[in-house]
Amino acid sequence: MSFLVSPPEVISSLLSAGTGSAPMLAASAAWDGVATELGSAAQSFSALTSGLAGEAWQGVGSEAMLAAAARYAGALSVAATQAETAAAQAQTVAGAFESALAATVHPALVAANRNQLAQLVVSNLLGQNAPTIAAVEAEYEQMWAQNVTAMVGYYGGASAATAQLTAWSEVQDLLAQVSSAIAGGPVGAALSSVDSAISSSPVGGLLSNAAETVNNDVGQVEEAVIDVVNETSETLIGRPLISTGSSGSTGSAATTNATSAVTTTSTSATVPLTVNGSEAIVYASVGNGSSQPLLVDTGSTGLVVPYQDIGGILGLFSYGLPTGFGIGGYSGGLDYLYVTLNMPINFGGGLVTNSTPVDVELFAWPTSLQALETNGFSFQNYFAHDGVTGVLGVGANASGPSTSSPTQSFSNSYYNEGLLINESAGTLTFGPAPTTLTSIATVTGAPITTLEVSVNGGALQSVSAIIDSGGVDGTLPSSLLGSAGTGSTIAVYTTSGQELYSYALDSTYYPTVTSGGSMNTGYLPFSEYAVYIDYAADTMTFYE
């Protein structure tokens, strides 16, 4: 396994953001407990059978039973020894991890270096920053080398510890051989007479508990090993190397967006839409990546995903040279550096776009102390509470971060005409405007338009607005509120006087009050209506 291709921000973040050595230390303590229980079980089993043979049971049957019991006790002793070895090796792996963590560069230092580079590049109009840029890049290369060295040492130590572990199948085979020998011999019938005695004795419960503990802790260690392997593979190829039964299929949207749920006709295509809290979510795979949850956002244009979602670092090199790069950001305190690559989007069921521009996030950094404490230096952490990994911007005139939406990149031109977001039906439909729903109102501009607002039944006030499905509770300029506060009724209308929706300012729905700027509707209109975006006309139509 090579860590040469993993940039320092990836390695440092993975080591610092995880659970650390605690799971391995816990596993070590658990294995110690298993070893103790197995050793006690072996001693108790031997003592019980010896007591029976020395008192009430004599003769050939007794001798055969003692021989069989000795083999069982031996198998338990071997298992106890293996458990002790597993405990020791878990301690070794934990120590190797702590050494690697201490040897890697702290994520904050890496992020500061990349942030400094981005600022220098942006301001390097006349080449005056060239020497400083070279120094920053040299420092970054040193960080890269330091992290690679630490990871190579970590991998070597962990691999050596793992190599010393003996497969538990050997103990299982030994127990199976003993059981077969007993069942096939004359002592089998004799031992059945003591079965009830063993079951009712304390050792019976001890053996049962020991077996359960072994199964549980074997599972814990297996899970820890799988996590170590998969963290690295997700960085390199964007997906787990070892399947755990919950990962999506590579290059398809088969996990949640099941093929059977995707329907296509000659003029339209429909995929499942889920709602997490206030967020509309669709599943799709990007490039070589696996199926991922994406936020359906009318407040932006274009698709933004982290590089892990397109197949990891290797996926970055699968679609040719970037067509652009830049720095983007989201309200709430996150900026990110991205490259633009052309690749297809797969919604499942054979519904795949042509190659279309995708902004691929390379690394992110917080823009405030609060954002640092909440999300760290992670694009994924910023969107984790929304239940998504990326943003599918579907707005017609949102003007960024891209110039076009992947929802207009299908080979079937009908699919590119518009998009119907129907949260109540749980569907996202690509194609012409619906003919089976009742239209309530149409506004010009999607999502940027003009609306009118009435506070507590007062006069209508015009306001520039963004009809934003990804805007959570939205925003409300203070100039509209005046002296009104909590408990006030806010009604929103089209410029033709058609009421779209209303709400009371309370703990259930309370937009962020801003000193100026546009009003953001947030998710509320999408929770009450099906909304159709007509890309050619640049309009939004609301349907019951």
XYZ file of C-alpha atoms in Angstrom, residues 274-282 294-296 386 469-472 523:
18
model
C -36.195 12.147 -0.260
C -36.461 14.908 2.337
C -34.137 15.102 5.331
C -35.545 17.740 7.665
C -35.845 20.668 5.285
C -33.474 19.399 2.598
C -34.514 17.731 -0.670
C -32.096 14.929 -1.560
C -31.501 12.915 -4.730
C -26.911 15.232 -3.183
C -28.752 18.342 -2.001
C -31.212 19.572 -4.643
C -27.992 17.771 5.988
C -34.911 24.915 -1.796
C -31.569 24.601 -0.008
C -31.982 27.780 2.022
C -33.270 26.058 5.200
C -37.584 25.454 1.977
